[in-house]
Coordinates of C-alpha atoms in Angstrom, one line a residue:
Chain L
M1 CA 37.6 53.6 29.2
D2 CA 41.4 53.2 29.6
E3 CA 43.4 54.2 32.7
P4 CA 45.2 57.3 31.4
L5 CA 41.9 58.9 30.3
V6 CA 40.4 58.2 33.7
R7 CA 43.3 60.2 35.1
A8 CA 42.6 63.1 32.7
F9 CA 38.9 63.0 33.3
P10 CA 37.8 61.0 36.3
V11 CA 34.5 59.3 35.6
T12 CA 34.3 57.4 38.8
R13 CA 33.5 60.1 41.2
R14 CA 32.3 60.2 44.8
S15 CA 29.6 62.7 44.1
A16 CA 29.1 65.1 47.0
L17 CA 25.7 66.0 45.6
E18 CA 24.5 62.4 45.8
A19 CA 26.2 61.9 49.2
A20 CA 24.4 65.0 50.5
R21 CA 21.1 63.4 49.6
S22 CA 22.0 60.0 51.1
A23 CA 20.1 58.3 53.8
D24 CA 23.3 57.5 55.6
S25 CA 24.1 60.3 58.0
A26 CA 27.9 60.0 57.7
E27 CA 27.7 60.1 53.9
R28 CA 25.3 63.0 54.1
A29 CA 27.6 65.0 56.3
R30 CA 30.6 64.3 54.0
G31 CA 28.6 65.5 51.0
L32 CA 27.3 68.7 52.7
R33 CA 30.8 69.5 53.9
T34 CA 32.2 69.4 50.4
V35 CA 29.3 71.4 49.0
S36 CA 29.5 74.0 51.7
E37 CA 33.2 74.3 51.4
A38 CA 32.9 75.0 47.7
Y39 CA 29.9 77.4 47.9
W40 CA 29.9 79.3 51.2
R41 CA 32.0 82.1 49.9
P42 CA 30.0 82.5 46.7
V43 CA 26.8 82.5 48.8
Y44 CA 28.2 85.1 51.2
G45 CA 29.5 87.3 48.4
Y46 CA 26.2 87.1 46.5
L47 CA 24.3 88.2 49.6
R48 CA 26.6 91.1 50.1
L49 CA 26.7 92.3 46.5
H50 CA 23.3 91.3 45.0
W51 CA 21.1 91.7 48.1
K52 CA 23.3 94.5 49.6
K53 CA 23.3 92.8 53.0
Q54 CA 25.6 94.0 55.7
H55 CA 28.4 91.7 56.9
E56 CA 26.6 90.3 60.0
D57 CA 23.3 89.8 58.2
A58 CA 25.0 88.1 55.2
A59 CA 27.0 85.8 57.6
D60 CA 23.7 84.8 59.4
L61 CA 21.9 84.2 56.1
T62 CA 24.8 82.1 54.8
Q63 CA 24.6 79.9 57.9
E64 CA 20.8 79.8 57.5
F65 CA 21.1 78.9 53.8
F66 CA 23.3 75.8 54.5
A67 CA 21.1 74.8 57.4
Q68 CA 18.1 74.9 55.0
L69 CA 19.9 72.8 52.4
V70 CA 19.6 70.0 55.0
D71 CA 16.3 70.8 56.6
K72 CA 14.4 71.4 53.4
D73 CA 16.4 68.9 51.3
L74 CA 17.0 71.6 48.7
L75 CA 19.6 69.6 46.9
G76 CA 17.1 66.8 46.4
R77 CA 15.2 69.2 44.2
F78 CA 18.2 70.0 42.0
D79 CA 17.9 68.7 38.5
P80 CA 21.2 69.1 36.6
A81 CA 19.3 68.7 33.3
K82 CA 17.5 72.0 33.9
A83 CA 20.2 74.3 35.4
R84 CA 23.7 74.5 36.7
L85 CA 24.1 73.9 40.4
R86 CA 25.3 77.5 40.8
T87 CA 22.2 78.9 39.1
F88 CA 20.0 76.7 41.2
L89 CA 21.7 77.8 44.4
R90 CA 21.3 81.5 43.5
V91 CA 17.5 80.9 43.0
C92 CA 17.4 79.2 46.5
I93 CA 19.3 82.2 48.0
D94 CA 16.8 84.6 46.4
G95 CA 14.0 82.6 47.9
L96 CA 15.7 82.6 51.3
V97 CA 16.1 86.4 51.3
A98 CA 12.5 86.9 50.1
N99 CA 11.3 84.9 53.2
Q100 CA 13.7 86.7 55.5
A101 CA 11.2 89.1 56.8
R102 CA 8.8 86.3 57.7
A103 CA 11.6 84.6 59.5
A104 CA 12.9 87.7 61.2
N105 CA 12.6 86.2 64.6
R106 CA 14.4 83.0 63.8
Q107 CA 17.1 81.7 66.0
K108 CA 20.6 82.3 64.6
R109 CA 22.2 79.1 63.4
R110 CA 25.9 78.4 63.6
A111 CA 26.1 75.0 62.1
H112 CA 29.2 75.7 60.0
A113 CA 32.5 77.2 61.0
F114 CA 32.9 79.6 58.1
D115 CA 35.6 82.3 58.3
F116 CA 33.3 85.2 57.5
E117 CA 35.8 87.8 58.7
A118 CA 38.3 86.6 56.1
A119 CA 35.5 86.7 53.4
R120 CA 34.6 90.2 54.4
V121 CA 38.2 91.4 54.1
A122 CA 38.6 89.6 50.8
L123 CA 35.4 91.2 49.4
G124 CA 36.4 94.7 50.6
G125 CA 37.1 97.1 47.7
R126 CA 35.4 94.9 45.2
E127 CA 31.9 95.7 46.4
A128 CA 31.3 98.8 44.2
A129 CA 32.7 97.4 40.9
A130 CA 31.7 93.7 41.0
S131 CA 28.7 92.2 39.2
P132 CA 27.1 89.9 41.8
D133 CA 26.7 87.0 39.2
A134 CA 30.3 87.3 38.0
E135 CA 31.5 87.5 41.5
F136 CA 29.6 84.4 42.4
E137 CA 31.3 82.5 39.6
K138 CA 34.7 83.9 40.5
E139 CA 34.3 83.0 44.2
W140 CA 33.2 79.5 43.2
S141 CA 36.4 79.3 41.0
R142 CA 38.5 80.4 44.0
A143 CA 36.9 77.9 46.3
V144 CA 37.4 75.0 43.8
F145 CA 41.1 75.8 43.3
A146 CA 41.5 76.4 47.1
M147 CA 40.1 73.0 47.8
A148 CA 42.2 71.3 45.2
L149 CA 45.3 73.1 46.5
E150 CA 44.5 72.0 50.1
R151 CA 44.2 68.4 49.0
L152 CA 47.4 68.5 47.0
R153 CA 49.2 70.1 50.0
D154 CA 47.9 67.3 52.3
R155 CA 49.0 64.7 49.9
C156 CA 52.5 66.3 49.5
Q157 CA 52.9 66.3 53.3
R158 CA 51.8 62.6 53.5
E159 CA 54.3 61.6 50.8
G160 CA 57.2 63.8 51.9
K161 CA 56.9 66.0 48.8
E162 CA 56.6 69.4 50.7
Q163 CA 59.2 70.9 48.3
H164 CA 57.1 70.0 45.3
F165 CA 54.2 72.0 46.7
A166 CA 56.4 74.8 47.9
L167 CA 57.6 75.2 44.3
L168 CA 54.1 75.4 43.0
E169 CA 53.3 78.0 45.6
A170 CA 56.3 80.0 44.8
Y171 CA 55.8 79.8 41.0
D172 CA 52.1 79.7 40.2
L173 CA 50.8 81.4 43.4
G174 CA 53.7 83.8 43.4
D175 CA 55.0 86.1 40.7
R176 CA 56.5 83.5 38.5
P177 CA 60.2 83.9 39.3
S178 CA 62.7 82.2 36.9
Y179 CA 63.4 78.5 37.3
A180 CA 67.1 79.5 38.0
A181 CA 66.0 81.8 40.8
L182 CA 63.8 79.0 42.3
A183 CA 66.7 76.5 42.0
E184 CA 68.9 78.9 43.9
R185 CA 66.3 79.6 46.6
F186 CA 65.5 75.9 47.1
G187 CA 69.1 74.7 46.7
I188 CA 68.3 72.3 43.9
A189 CA 69.1 71.9 40.2
V190 CA 67.0 73.7 37.6
T191 CA 66.0 70.3 36.1
D192 CA 64.7 69.4 39.5
V193 CA 62.6 72.6 39.6
T194 CA 61.2 71.7 36.1
N195 CA 60.4 68.1 37.0
R196 CA 58.9 68.8 40.5
L197 CA 56.8 71.7 39.1
A198 CA 55.6 69.5 36.3
W199 CA 54.6 66.9 38.8
S200 CA 52.8 69.4 41.1
R201 CA 50.9 70.9 38.2
R202 CA 49.8 67.5 36.9
E203 CA 48.6 66.5 40.3
L204 CA 46.9 69.9 40.8
R205 CA 45.0 69.2 37.6
A206 CA 44.0 65.8 38.9
S207 CA 42.9 67.3 42.2
V208 CA 40.9 70.0 40.5
F209 CA 39.0 67.4 38.5
E210 CA 38.5 65.3 41.6
V211 CA 36.9 68.3 43.4
L212 CA 34.7 69.0 40.3
G213 CA 33.8 65.4 40.0
E214 CA 32.5 65.5 43.6
L215 CA 30.4 68.6 42.9
T216 CA 28.7 67.2 39.8
S217 CA 26.6 64.2 39.1
S218 CA 27.3 63.4 35.4
D219 CA 30.1 63.5 32.8
E220 CA 28.3 66.2 30.9
E221 CA 27.9 68.4 34.0
L222 CA 31.5 67.8 34.9
R223 CA 32.6 68.8 31.4
E224 CA 30.6 72.0 31.6
E225 CA 31.9 72.9 35.0
A226 CA 35.5 72.2 34.0
R227 CA 35.0 74.6 31.1
A228 CA 33.4 77.2 33.3
L229 CA 36.3 76.9 35.7
L230 CA 39.3 76.7 33.3
E231 CA 38.1 78.6 30.3
P232 CA 35.7 81.3 31.6
E233 CA 34.3 83.6 29.0
Chain D
M1 CA 46.9 79.6 52.5
K2 CA 46.3 83.2 51.5
P3 CA 43.2 84.0 49.5
L4 CA 43.6 83.6 45.7
D5 CA 43.5 86.9 43.9
D6 CA 42.6 87.3 40.2
A7 CA 46.2 87.0 39.1
A8 CA 46.8 83.8 41.0
L9 CA 43.5 82.4 39.7
S10 CA 44.6 83.1 36.2
R11 CA 48.1 81.5 36.7
L12 CA 46.5 78.4 38.2
R13 CA 44.2 78.0 35.2
E14 CA 47.3 78.2 33.0
A15 CA 49.2 75.8 35.2
V16 CA 46.3 73.2 35.0
L17 CA 45.8 73.6 31.3
E18 CA 49.5 73.8 30.1
P19 CA 50.6 70.4 28.8
D20 CA 53.6 68.8 30.4
L21 CA 55.7 67.9 27.3
S22 CA 58.9 67.2 29.3
A23 CA 58.8 63.5 28.2
T24 CA 58.5 64.4 24.5
R25 CA 60.7 66.0 21.9
Y26 CA 58.6 69.1 21.8
R27 CA 58.9 72.4 23.6
L28 CA 56.0 74.8 24.0
I29 CA 56.3 78.2 22.3
S30 CA 52.8 79.8 22.4
V31 CA 49.1 79.2 22.2
A32 CA 48.0 79.2 18.5
G33 CA 44.3 79.0 19.2
K34 CA 41.4 76.9 20.7
G35 CA 39.4 74.5 18.6
G36 CA 36.3 72.5 19.2
M37 CA 38.2 69.7 20.8
G38 CA 41.2 71.3 22.5
T39 CA 44.0 73.8 22.3
V40 CA 46.5 74.1 19.5
Y41 CA 50.0 75.2 20.5
V42 CA 53.0 76.3 18.5
A43 CA 55.8 74.0 19.6
E44 CA 59.4 73.4 18.7
D45 CA 60.5 70.0 17.6
S46 CA 63.9 69.7 19.3
V47 CA 65.0 66.8 17.1
L48 CA 64.3 68.3 13.7
S49 CA 64.6 71.9 14.8
R50 CA 61.3 72.9 13.2
R51 CA 58.1 74.4 14.5
V52 CA 54.9 72.3 14.5
A53 CA 51.3 72.7 15.6
L54 CA 50.6 70.6 18.6
K55 CA 47.0 69.9 19.4
V56 CA 46.2 68.8 23.0
L57 CA 42.8 67.3 23.2
E58 CA 40.7 68.3 26.2
P59 CA 38.3 65.8 27.7
M60 CA 36.3 68.7 29.1
R61 CA 35.7 70.0 25.5
A62 CA 34.4 66.8 24.0
P63 CA 33.1 63.3 24.8
D64 CA 35.7 60.6 24.7
P65 CA 34.9 59.0 21.3
F66 CA 35.7 62.3 19.5
L67 CA 39.0 62.6 21.2
R68 CA 40.3 59.3 20.0
R69 CA 39.4 59.9 16.4
E70 CA 40.9 63.0 15.1
A71 CA 44.5 61.9 14.8
Q72 CA 43.4 58.5 13.3
V73 CA 41.3 60.3 10.7
L74 CA 44.1 62.7 9.7
A75 CA 46.6 59.8 9.5
R76 CA 44.3 58.0 7.1
L77 CA 43.9 61.0 4.8
E78 CA 47.0 61.8 2.8
H79 CA 46.0 64.7 0.5
P80 CA 47.4 68.1 -0.3
G81 CA 44.3 69.7 1.2
I82 CA 44.7 68.1 4.6
V83 CA 47.4 68.9 7.2
P84 CA 49.7 65.9 7.7
V85 CA 50.1 64.4 11.2
H86 CA 53.7 63.9 12.2
D87 CA 53.4 62.3 15.7
A88 CA 50.9 61.5 18.4
G89 CA 51.0 60.5 22.1
E90 CA 49.6 60.9 25.5
L91 CA 50.6 63.3 28.3
P92 CA 51.4 62.0 31.7
D93 CA 48.0 63.3 32.9
G94 CA 46.2 61.2 30.2
R95 CA 45.4 63.9 27.7
R96 CA 46.0 63.0 24.1
W97 CA 48.0 65.1 21.8
Y98 CA 49.2 65.0 18.2
A99 CA 51.7 67.1 16.3
M100 CA 51.0 68.3 12.7
K101 CA 52.5 70.6 10.2
L102 CA 52.3 74.2 11.3
V103 CA 50.2 76.1 8.8
Q104 CA 50.6 79.8 8.8
G105 CA 48.1 81.6 6.6
E106 CA 44.7 83.2 6.7
R107 CA 41.4 81.6 7.6
L108 CA 38.8 81.7 4.8
D109 CA 36.3 83.7 6.9
H110 CA 38.9 86.4 7.4
A111 CA 40.0 86.3 3.7
L112 CA 36.3 86.8 2.6
R113 CA 36.2 90.0 4.5
R114 CA 38.5 91.3 1.8
K115 CA 37.4 91.6 -1.8
L116 CA 38.5 88.3 -3.3
G117 CA 37.8 88.1 -7.1
L118 CA 35.3 85.5 -8.3
G119 CA 38.0 83.4 -9.9
E120 CA 39.9 83.2 -6.6
R121 CA 36.8 82.4 -4.6
L122 CA 35.9 79.6 -7.0
R123 CA 39.5 78.2 -7.0
I124 CA 39.3 78.0 -3.2
F125 CA 35.9 76.5 -3.1
R126 CA 36.7 74.0 -5.8
Q127 CA 39.7 72.8 -3.8
V128 CA 37.7 72.5 -0.6
C129 CA 35.1 70.4 -2.6
E130 CA 37.9 68.2 -4.0
T131 CA 39.3 67.6 -0.5
V132 CA 35.9 66.7 0.9
A133 CA 35.3 64.4 -2.0
F134 CA 38.6 62.7 -1.3
A135 CA 37.7 62.2 2.3
H136 CA 34.3 60.8 1.4
A137 CA 36.0 58.3 -0.9
Q138 CA 38.1 57.2 2.1
G139 CA 34.9 56.8 4.1
V140 CA 35.4 59.9 6.2
L141 CA 32.8 62.6 6.8
H142 CA 34.1 66.0 8.1
R143 CA 30.8 67.1 9.7
D144 CA 32.0 70.6 10.7
L145 CA 32.7 72.3 7.4
K146 CA 32.7 76.1 7.6
P147 CA 35.0 79.0 6.5
Q148 CA 36.7 79.1 9.9
N149 CA 38.0 75.6 9.2
V150 CA 39.6 76.4 5.9
M151 CA 43.1 77.8 5.9
L152 CA 44.7 79.6 3.0
G153 CA 48.4 79.3 2.8
P154 CA 50.8 81.9 1.4
F155 CA 51.5 79.8 -1.8
G156 CA 47.9 79.2 -2.7
E157 CA 47.4 76.2 -0.5
V158 CA 43.8 75.5 0.6
L159 CA 43.8 73.3 3.7
L160 CA 40.8 71.8 5.5
L161 CA 41.3 71.8 9.3
D162 CA 39.6 70.5 12.4
W163 CA 38.6 67.0 11.8
G164 CA 37.7 66.5 15.5
L165 CA 34.1 65.8 14.7
A166 CA 34.8 63.6 11.7
L167 CA 33.1 60.2 11.4
L168 CA 34.8 57.2 10.0
G169 CA 32.6 54.9 7.9
T170 CA 33.6 52.0 10.1
D171 CA 32.1 53.8 13.1
G172 CA 28.6 53.7 11.7
D173 CA 26.3 56.7 12.3
D174 CA 26.8 57.8 15.9
G175 CA 23.6 59.8 15.7
A176 CA 25.4 62.8 17.1
R177 CA 24.0 66.2 16.1
V178 CA 27.3 67.9 15.5
G179 CA 28.5 70.8 13.5
T180 CA 28.0 74.6 13.5
E181 CA 24.7 76.4 13.3
G182 CA 24.3 77.9 9.9
F183 CA 26.5 75.3 8.2
R184 CA 24.8 72.1 9.6
A185 CA 22.4 70.2 7.5
P186 CA 18.8 70.2 8.9
E187 CA 18.3 66.4 8.7
A188 CA 18.7 64.6 11.9
R189 CA 21.1 61.8 10.7
G190 CA 23.7 62.7 8.2
D191 CA 25.6 61.0 5.4
A192 CA 28.0 62.5 2.8
R193 CA 25.1 64.9 1.7
A194 CA 25.3 66.6 5.1
D195 CA 28.9 67.7 4.2
V196 CA 27.5 68.8 0.7
Y197 CA 25.0 71.0 2.6
S198 CA 27.8 72.6 4.5
L199 CA 29.7 73.2 1.3
G200 CA 26.7 74.9 -0.2
A201 CA 26.5 77.1 3.0
I202 CA 30.2 78.0 2.5
L203 CA 29.5 78.9 -1.2
G204 CA 26.7 81.1 0.1
Q205 CA 29.2 82.9 2.3
M206 CA 31.2 83.8 -0.9
R207 CA 28.6 86.3 -2.2
P208 CA 28.2 88.2 -4.4
L209 CA 27.7 85.3 -6.9
P210 CA 26.3 85.2 -10.4
P211 CA 22.9 83.6 -10.8
A212 CA 24.2 80.2 -11.9
L213 CA 26.4 80.0 -8.7
E214 CA 23.5 81.1 -6.6
A215 CA 21.5 78.3 -8.0
I216 CA 24.4 75.9 -7.3
A217 CA 24.5 77.1 -3.6
R218 CA 20.7 76.6 -3.4
K219 CA 20.9 73.1 -4.8
A220 CA 23.7 72.2 -2.4
T221 CA 21.6 73.3 0.5
A222 CA 18.3 71.9 -0.8
T223 CA 16.3 69.1 0.8
L224 CA 18.0 65.7 0.7
D225 CA 16.3 64.5 -2.4
A226 CA 17.0 67.7 -4.4
R227 CA 20.6 68.1 -3.2
Y228 CA 23.8 67.1 -5.0
P229 CA 24.4 63.5 -4.2
S230 CA 28.1 64.1 -3.5
A231 CA 30.8 66.7 -3.1
A232 CA 32.2 65.5 -6.5
A233 CA 28.9 66.2 -8.2
L234 CA 28.9 69.7 -6.7
A235 CA 32.5 70.2 -7.8
D236 CA 31.6 69.1 -11.3
D237 CA 28.8 71.7 -11.5
I238 CA 31.3 74.4 -10.4
D239 CA 33.6 73.2 -13.2
R240 CA 30.8 73.4 -15.7
F241 CA 30.2 77.0 -14.7
V242 CA 33.9 77.8 -15.0
E243 CA 33.9 76.2 -18.5
G244 CA 30.8 78.1 -19.5
D245 CA 28.7 75.0 -19.8
A246 CA 25.2 74.5 -18.5
V247 CA 25.1 73.7 -14.8
T248 CA 22.7 71.1 -13.5
A249 CA 21.4 73.5 -10.9
V250 CA 19.7 75.6 -13.6
P251 CA 17.2 74.0 -15.9
E252 CA 18.0 75.3 -19.4
G253 CA 15.4 76.1 -22.2
P254 CA 16.4 76.7 -25.9
F255 CA 16.7 80.5 -25.7
R256 CA 18.8 80.3 -22.6
K257 CA 21.0 77.7 -24.3
I258 CA 21.5 80.0 -27.3
A259 CA 22.2 83.0 -25.1
R260 CA 24.8 80.9 -23.1
M261 CA 26.4 79.6 -26.3
L262 CA 26.6 83.1 -27.8
S263 CA 28.1 84.4 -24.5
R264 CA 30.6 81.6 -24.4
H265 CA 31.7 82.0 -28.0
R266 CA 31.5 85.7 -28.2
V267 CA 34.4 86.1 -30.8
A268 CA 33.1 83.5 -33.2
A269 CA 29.6 84.8 -32.8
G270 CA 30.9 88.3 -33.6
I271 CA 32.7 87.1 -36.7
V272 CA 29.6 85.3 -38.0
A273 CA 27.3 88.2 -37.2
A274 CA 29.7 90.6 -39.0
Y275 CA 29.9 88.3 -42.0
V276 CA 26.0 88.0 -42.2
L277 CA 25.6 91.7 -41.7
G278 CA 28.3 92.4 -44.5
R279 CA 26.6 90.0 -46.9
G280 CA 23.2 91.6 -46.2
L281 CA 24.6 95.0 -46.8
L282 CA 26.2 93.9 -50.0
F283 CA 23.0 92.3 -51.2
F284 CA 21.1 95.5 -50.3
L285 CA 23.5 97.7 -52.2
T286 CA 24.2 95.6 -55.2
G287 CA 21.3 93.2 -55.4
R288 CA 23.7 90.3 -55.5

């Protein structure tokens, strides 16, 4: 496969799923960190909306869920040929909740530093209207984009391209002001706005595919996840 | 970073998908539609000041071999029924694109919702068959023939679109089970007869049809051994029907043949019948 296509669709991925199942503890920790970063909000939202859990309970169960991913090697049982990872995780959550009564006396686990308060606030107002499954998908989309944006911001800081990222933030995360308005605000030429924005968008795309590549274990799965993320029905 | 709301999510999706054409002569105007392999945009060619259709191929929509092929296939096929490719290239992010003539018209599936006369339906179908026969002669199988991939232009043009799944003879059979349910031949590995099957399914979408055309549609979608061997053979049978000749899809006995001949030469048959009747009447009245 030639180099440009690799950029468009990275095939050499560091799969977080495989890393999470690795015997090497550092590699396993890296994999679990990526998986939990992408999925903790969808899991929390699903517990709130589908299982009608209160905030505290949903936060505890989310922690418990990611602890069990390690303890019970749940990811080891995942078969991408049979289901999407998101579907598999929802089944695991359902199992966790079903066993909740039996584990009522369990010790609360705080292995991950998730910002549940922010998630609670973000979910507020959507609770009544949202379908739990659709919300799970949407939260996953938000998480993947957020991870890709964070990586791009880090890279821009490292390479002295803060303005490139600021332009993307102002335009695509803002309310799409005109290029002329952005040029005036940043004190640069309109052509610089166009070029820097084009660079940021291109690198955001690469970053999104990098994150998706880590969350999947085959080209076919990556292709399906990319379509689910970028062209949802 | 503040949480991403639905509007931001939507804008980010657009930002990631929108092609960066800054290094090309094209400027994006709008999205024309999404195909099997990617998205088609309406773009302005800044050099020639004309609008073109610009297709950006998405790796997430198809495996790599398909992405490489479509522009090559189209460039090879110069035919009035196939949209010409003007230009091709690669975006800075690695996605491939090609520019082609912008066809503004109506898709066949939409046109069939209106009441098209039989003559018009057959004209369209005949042209599609001819285009497919041409492609086969060049060693190209379309593999996704369906009414949605036929565009009718405002001046009677009939264009066959979306060659993204096409197979070049030089590729060999890739064994891929491609195409669209309802138009895809049932056999696992396809040759030109798989396209013939799809053509038969398209003809079936053009109902109501007279019995001879129903028989042609059945023969085109029959099992491999009973099917037309080529798109040209199918087109020939359509021509026979139009000319009033016997079609190979309907075995013909002597009575049927006479009935068809009478139907075909109605005026001559009427004159002969009137003459015979007149002579008979004259004989009856005068005995001569």
